Amino acid sequence: EADIYQTPRYLVIGTGKKITLECSQTMGHDKMYWYQQDPGMELHLIHYSYGVNSTEKGDLSSESTVSRIRTEHFPLTLESARPSHTSQYLCASSPTSGRPGNEQFFGPGTRLTVL
Amino acid sequence: DAKTTQPNSMESNEEEPVHLPCNHSTISGTDYIHWYRQLPSQGPEYVIHGLTSNVNNRMASLAIAEDRKSSTLILHRATLRDAAVYYCILIRPGTYKYIFGTGTRLKVLA
């Protein structure tokens, strides 16, 4: 069973608020990822990290930012939430090893609603 | 990035086998074929992966065509808990990118 956690699971917030979505993993994985998924739609990679102090933007442009100060922690921040940010945000991690195409472990997701 | 093509949806009766197809005609020699599934209101979970040979694990079997341009995920006895969206993904060693696509929504009928 994967040990990757996301909080909160659900968040309803007003426009203009600053929010941080938390993601933590206890597996010691170097690689971590954030995906955005609208209901019934495909997952889009918005951020990823190869390790501490490494962050990159993914394929889908996002107004959110991320940080990676500790291996186990990869929070995502929206400085000013808008209704267009309403979506599900999924965090994932994978190990860095010689194994090709490493399996990704996903958290349960945070469902964000911005009013 | 090599792309995959899957049917949008499939139906199966409970207790019967299910064959979920995936086409990946632009696959390269080093690409691994991964399958994930996403249960309702959950994050995706790994199912199985392979390179050239057929693979079996406790969840499913993966049959890979000899030319590797297609593969089939086999659920030997579908249960109601197998109702999910199944994603076929090509992974190049050393890459971070998992391009999930729209997957196949499997409905299991009681």
Tab-separated table of C-alpha atoms in Angstrom:
chain	number	residue	atom	x	y	z
A	1	GLU	CA	0.000	0.000	0.000
A	2	ALA	CA	1.307	3.406	-0.997
A	3	ASP	CA	2.171	5.877	1.747
A	4	ILE	CA	1.331	9.157	0.096
A	5	TYR	CA	-1.003	11.606	1.723
A	6	GLN	CA	-2.872	14.678	0.611
A	7	THR	CA	-4.662	17.251	2.718
A	8	PRO	CA	-7.253	18.537	2.685
A	9	ARG	CA	-9.339	15.997	0.787
A	10	TYR	CA	-11.989	18.605	0.034
A	11	LEU	CA	-11.710	22.388	0.069
A	12	VAL	CA	-14.330	25.022	-0.720
A	13	ILE	CA	-12.961	28.534	-0.723
A	14	GLY	CA	-13.801	32.013	-1.949
A	15	THR	CA	-12.222	33.845	-4.849
A	16	GLY	CA	-8.974	35.653	-4.063
A	17	LYS	CA	-7.887	33.470	-1.167
A	18	LYS	CA	-4.413	31.994	-0.961
A	19	ILE	CA	-4.407	28.222	-0.566
A	20	THR	CA	-1.821	25.506	-0.135
A	21	LEU	CA	-2.506	21.890	-0.947
A	22	GLU	CA	-0.310	19.521	1.012
A	23	CYS	CA	1.307	16.338	-0.267
A	24	SER	CA	3.611	14.095	1.729
A	25	GLN	CA	5.118	10.676	1.100
A	26	THR	CA	6.996	8.405	3.483
A	27	MET	CA	8.599	6.157	0.881
A	28	GLY	CA	11.738	8.232	0.355
A	29	HIS	CA	10.902	8.766	-3.307
A	30	ASP	CA	12.921	11.387	-5.157
A	31	LYS	CA	10.380	12.131	-7.884
A	32	MET	CA	7.102	13.814	-7.085
A	33	TYR	CA	4.330	15.099	-9.346
A	34	TRP	CA	1.159	17.176	-9.343
A	35	TYR	CA	-1.668	16.437	-11.762
A	36	GLN	CA	-4.900	18.314	-12.385
A	37	GLN	CA	-8.030	16.432	-13.385
A	38	ASP	CA	-11.493	17.795	-14.151
A	39	PRO	CA	-14.452	15.405	-13.618
A	40	GLY	CA	-14.529	12.685	-16.254
A	41	MET	CA	-11.499	14.104	-18.017
A	42	GLU	CA	-7.891	13.040	-18.366
A	43	LEU	CA	-5.066	13.814	-15.961
A	44	HIS	CA	-2.731	16.652	-16.876
A	45	LEU	CA	0.743	17.019	-15.395
A	46	ILE	CA	1.186	20.538	-13.978
A	47	HIS	CA	4.370	20.265	-11.879
A	48	TYR	CA	7.083	17.767	-11.106
A	49	SER	CA	10.250	17.493	-9.057
A	50	TYR	CA	13.278	15.252	-9.345
A	51	GLY	CA	14.426	15.930	-5.803
A	52	VAL	CA	15.050	18.586	-3.167
A	53	ASN	CA	15.276	22.095	-4.632
A	54	SER	CA	14.205	20.804	-8.057
A	55	THR	CA	10.864	21.895	-9.542
A	56	GLU	CA	9.667	22.017	-13.144
A	57	LYS	CA	6.468	22.942	-14.901
A	58	GLY	CA	4.504	20.168	-16.554
A	59	ASP	CA	2.630	19.979	-19.813
A	60	LEU	CA	-0.427	21.954	-18.708
A	61	SER	CA	0.110	25.588	-17.852
A	62	SER	CA	-0.922	26.345	-14.298
A	63	GLU	CA	-0.989	29.477	-12.154
A	64	SER	CA	-0.009	27.403	-9.148
A	65	THR	CA	3.512	27.143	-7.741
A	66	VAL	CA	5.297	24.339	-5.917
A	67	SER	CA	8.282	23.931	-3.635
A	68	ARG	CA	10.469	20.993	-2.633
A	69	ILE	CA	12.435	21.823	0.489
A	70	ARG	CA	12.243	18.309	1.913
A	71	THR	CA	12.210	14.985	0.097
A	72	GLU	CA	8.930	13.918	1.621
A	73	HIS	CA	6.980	17.130	1.116
A	74	PHE	CA	5.734	18.751	-2.128
A	75	PRO	CA	3.122	21.447	-1.460
A	76	LEU	CA	1.199	23.278	-4.171
A	77	THR	CA	0.160	26.898	-3.680
A	78	LEU	CA	-2.347	29.142	-5.393
A	79	GLU	CA	-1.720	32.786	-4.454
A	80	SER	CA	-5.186	33.967	-5.471
A	81	ALA	CA	-7.787	31.286	-6.105
A	82	ARG	CA	-10.293	31.738	-8.932
A	83	PRO	CA	-13.325	29.696	-10.044
A	84	SER	CA	-11.280	28.441	-13.017
A	85	HIS	CA	-9.028	26.648	-10.504
A	86	THR	CA	-11.896	24.401	-9.459
A	87	SER	CA	-10.676	20.872	-10.126
A	88	GLN	CA	-9.208	17.763	-8.542
A	89	TYR	CA	-5.496	17.891	-7.757
A	90	LEU	CA	-3.606	14.609	-7.529
A	91	CYS	CA	-0.137	14.182	-6.097
A	92	ALA	CA	2.110	11.254	-7.017
A	93	SER	CA	5.613	10.005	-6.338
A	94	SER	CA	7.966	7.467	-7.820
A	95	PRO	CA	11.365	6.116	-6.851
A	96	THR	CA	14.571	6.915	-8.659
A	97	SER	CA	16.209	3.625	-9.385
A	98	GLY	CA	17.519	1.558	-12.228
A	99	ARG	CA	14.078	0.103	-12.767
A	100	PRO	CA	12.715	1.274	-16.121
A	101	GLY	CA	9.453	3.119	-16.208
A	102	ASN	CA	9.043	3.380	-12.480
A	103	GLU	CA	5.595	2.896	-11.055
A	104	GLN	CA	3.908	6.042	-9.791
A	105	PHE	CA	2.078	6.006	-6.485
A	106	PHE	CA	-0.877	8.379	-6.218
A	107	GLY	CA	-2.439	10.113	-3.279
A	108	PRO	CA	-6.226	10.257	-2.832
A	109	GLY	CA	-6.478	13.753	-4.298
A	110	THR	CA	-7.789	17.124	-3.169
A	111	ARG	CA	-11.058	18.281	-4.652
A	112	LEU	CA	-10.942	22.078	-4.788
A	113	THR	CA	-13.975	24.272	-5.352
A	114	VAL	CA	-13.505	28.027	-5.706
A	115	LEU	CA	-16.674	30.057	-5.414
B	1	ASP	CA	5.902	11.163	-27.169
B	2	ALA	CA	4.351	7.936	-28.390
B	3	LYS	CA	0.567	7.913	-28.082
B	4	THR	CA	-1.931	5.232	-27.192
B	5	THR	CA	-5.472	4.700	-28.437
B	6	GLN	CA	-8.140	3.024	-26.344
B	7	PRO	CA	-11.899	2.600	-26.700
B	8	ASN	CA	-13.821	5.157	-24.675
B	9	SER	CA	-15.916	2.586	-22.850
B	10	MET	CA	-16.580	-1.121	-22.484
B	11	GLU	CA	-19.054	-3.272	-20.622
B	12	SER	CA	-18.637	-6.665	-19.080
B	13	ASN	CA	-20.751	-9.031	-17.065
B	14	GLU	CA	-19.626	-9.898	-13.581
B	15	GLU	CA	-17.528	-13.074	-13.281
B	16	GLU	CA	-16.619	-12.980	-16.976
B	17	PRO	CA	-13.209	-12.196	-18.469
B	18	VAL	CA	-12.551	-8.727	-19.840
B	19	HIS	CA	-10.092	-7.851	-22.583
B	20	LEU	CA	-9.166	-4.173	-22.718
B	21	PRO	CA	-7.299	-3.258	-25.925
B	22	CYS	CA	-4.697	-0.573	-26.482
B	23	ASN	CA	-3.056	0.482	-29.735
B	24	HIS	CA	0.382	2.066	-29.687
B	25	SER	CA	1.622	1.945	-33.253
B	26	THR	CA	4.371	4.565	-32.675
B	27	ILE	CA	5.953	2.729	-29.748
B	28	SER	CA	9.752	2.792	-29.656
B	29	GLY	CA	11.999	-0.111	-28.763
B	30	THR	CA	12.664	1.063	-25.216
B	31	ASP	CA	9.120	2.079	-24.264
B	32	TYR	CA	7.488	0.102	-21.480
B	33	ILE	CA	3.741	-0.492	-21.582
B	34	HIS	CA	2.071	0.389	-18.294
B	35	TRP	CA	-1.537	0.026	-17.241
B	36	TYR	CA	-3.141	2.024	-14.459
B	37	ARG	CA	-6.713	2.185	-13.321
B	38	GLN	CA	-8.673	4.879	-11.543
B	39	LEU	CA	-11.555	3.891	-9.338
B	40	PRO	CA	-14.299	6.478	-8.747
B	41	SER	CA	-13.170	9.345	-6.527
B	42	GLN	CA	-9.644	7.954	-6.159
B	43	GLY	CA	-6.207	8.544	-7.621
B	44	PRO	CA	-4.916	6.133	-10.262
B	45	GLU	CA	-3.308	2.890	-9.152
B	46	TYR	CA	-0.740	0.760	-10.929
B	47	VAL	CA	-2.019	-2.475	-12.457
B	48	ILE	CA	0.743	-4.060	-14.522
B	49	HIS	CA	3.533	-3.307	-16.949
B	50	GLY	CA	5.617	-5.113	-19.569
B	51	LEU	CA	8.143	-4.675	-22.342
B	52	THR	CA	7.943	-7.570	-24.787
B	53	SER	CA	6.741	-10.701	-23.039
B	54	ASN	CA	3.303	-11.362	-21.618
B	55	VAL	CA	3.060	-10.646	-17.909
B	56	ASN	CA	0.861	-11.922	-15.113
B	57	ASN	CA	0.281	-10.624	-11.607
B	58	ARG	CA	-2.393	-10.964	-8.973
B	59	MET	CA	-4.508	-8.213	-10.526
B	60	ALA	CA	-4.367	-8.953	-14.248
B	61	SER	CA	-2.500	-10.272	-17.257
B	62	LEU	CA	-0.894	-8.242	-20.008
B	63	ALA	CA	-0.689	-9.645	-23.500
B	64	ILE	CA	1.702	-7.809	-25.828
B	65	ALA	CA	1.583	-8.253	-29.587
B	66	GLU	CA	4.697	-9.594	-31.238
B	67	ASP	CA	5.283	-6.292	-33.079
B	68	ARG	CA	4.477	-4.390	-29.832
B	69	LYS	CA	2.076	-2.091	-31.656
B	70	SER	CA	-0.786	-3.191	-29.451
B	71	SER	CA	-1.460	-4.778	-26.088
B	72	THR	CA	-4.395	-6.157	-24.149
B	73	LEU	CA	-5.096	-5.994	-20.446
B	74	ILE	CA	-6.952	-9.086	-19.306
B	75	LEU	CA	-9.067	-9.219	-16.176
B	76	HIS	CA	-9.780	-12.912	-15.750
B	77	ARG	CA	-13.000	-12.565	-13.758
B	78	ALA	CA	-14.496	-9.108	-13.609
B	79	THR	CA	-16.032	-8.023	-10.338
B	80	LEU	CA	-18.090	-4.944	-9.551
B	81	ARG	CA	-15.001	-3.505	-7.857
B	82	ASP	CA	-13.173	-3.567	-11.196
B	83	ALA	CA	-15.415	-0.813	-12.574
B	84	ALA	CA	-12.948	1.982	-13.268
B	85	VAL	CA	-11.177	3.947	-15.966
B	86	TYR	CA	-8.228	1.945	-17.325
B	87	TYR	CA	-5.271	3.802	-18.790
B	88	CYS	CA	-2.661	2.373	-21.133
B	89	ILE	CA	0.538	4.420	-21.004
B	90	LEU	CA	3.921	4.193	-22.707
B	91	ILE	CA	6.877	4.956	-20.449
B	92	ARG	CA	10.348	5.676	-21.795
B	93	PRO	CA	13.087	4.797	-19.272
B	94	GLY	CA	14.421	7.888	-17.559
B	95	THR	CA	11.464	10.077	-18.472
B	96	TYR	CA	9.175	11.730	-15.978
B	97	LYS	CA	6.212	11.900	-18.335
B	98	TYR	CA	3.146	9.798	-17.797
B	99	ILE	CA	0.618	10.844	-20.456
B	100	PHE	CA	-2.613	9.305	-19.284
B	101	GLY	CA	-5.014	10.049	-22.138
B	102	THR	CA	-8.740	9.481	-21.672
B	103	GLY	CA	-8.572	5.742	-20.981
B	104	THR	CA	-11.344	3.146	-21.202
B	105	ARG	CA	-14.252	3.379	-18.793
B	106	LEU	CA	-15.155	-0.182	-17.815
B	107	LYS	CA	-18.657	-0.867	-16.605
B	108	VAL	CA	-19.281	-4.203	-14.900
B	109	LEU	CA	-22.834	-5.449	-14.915
B	110	ALA	CA	-24.181	-7.554	-12.034
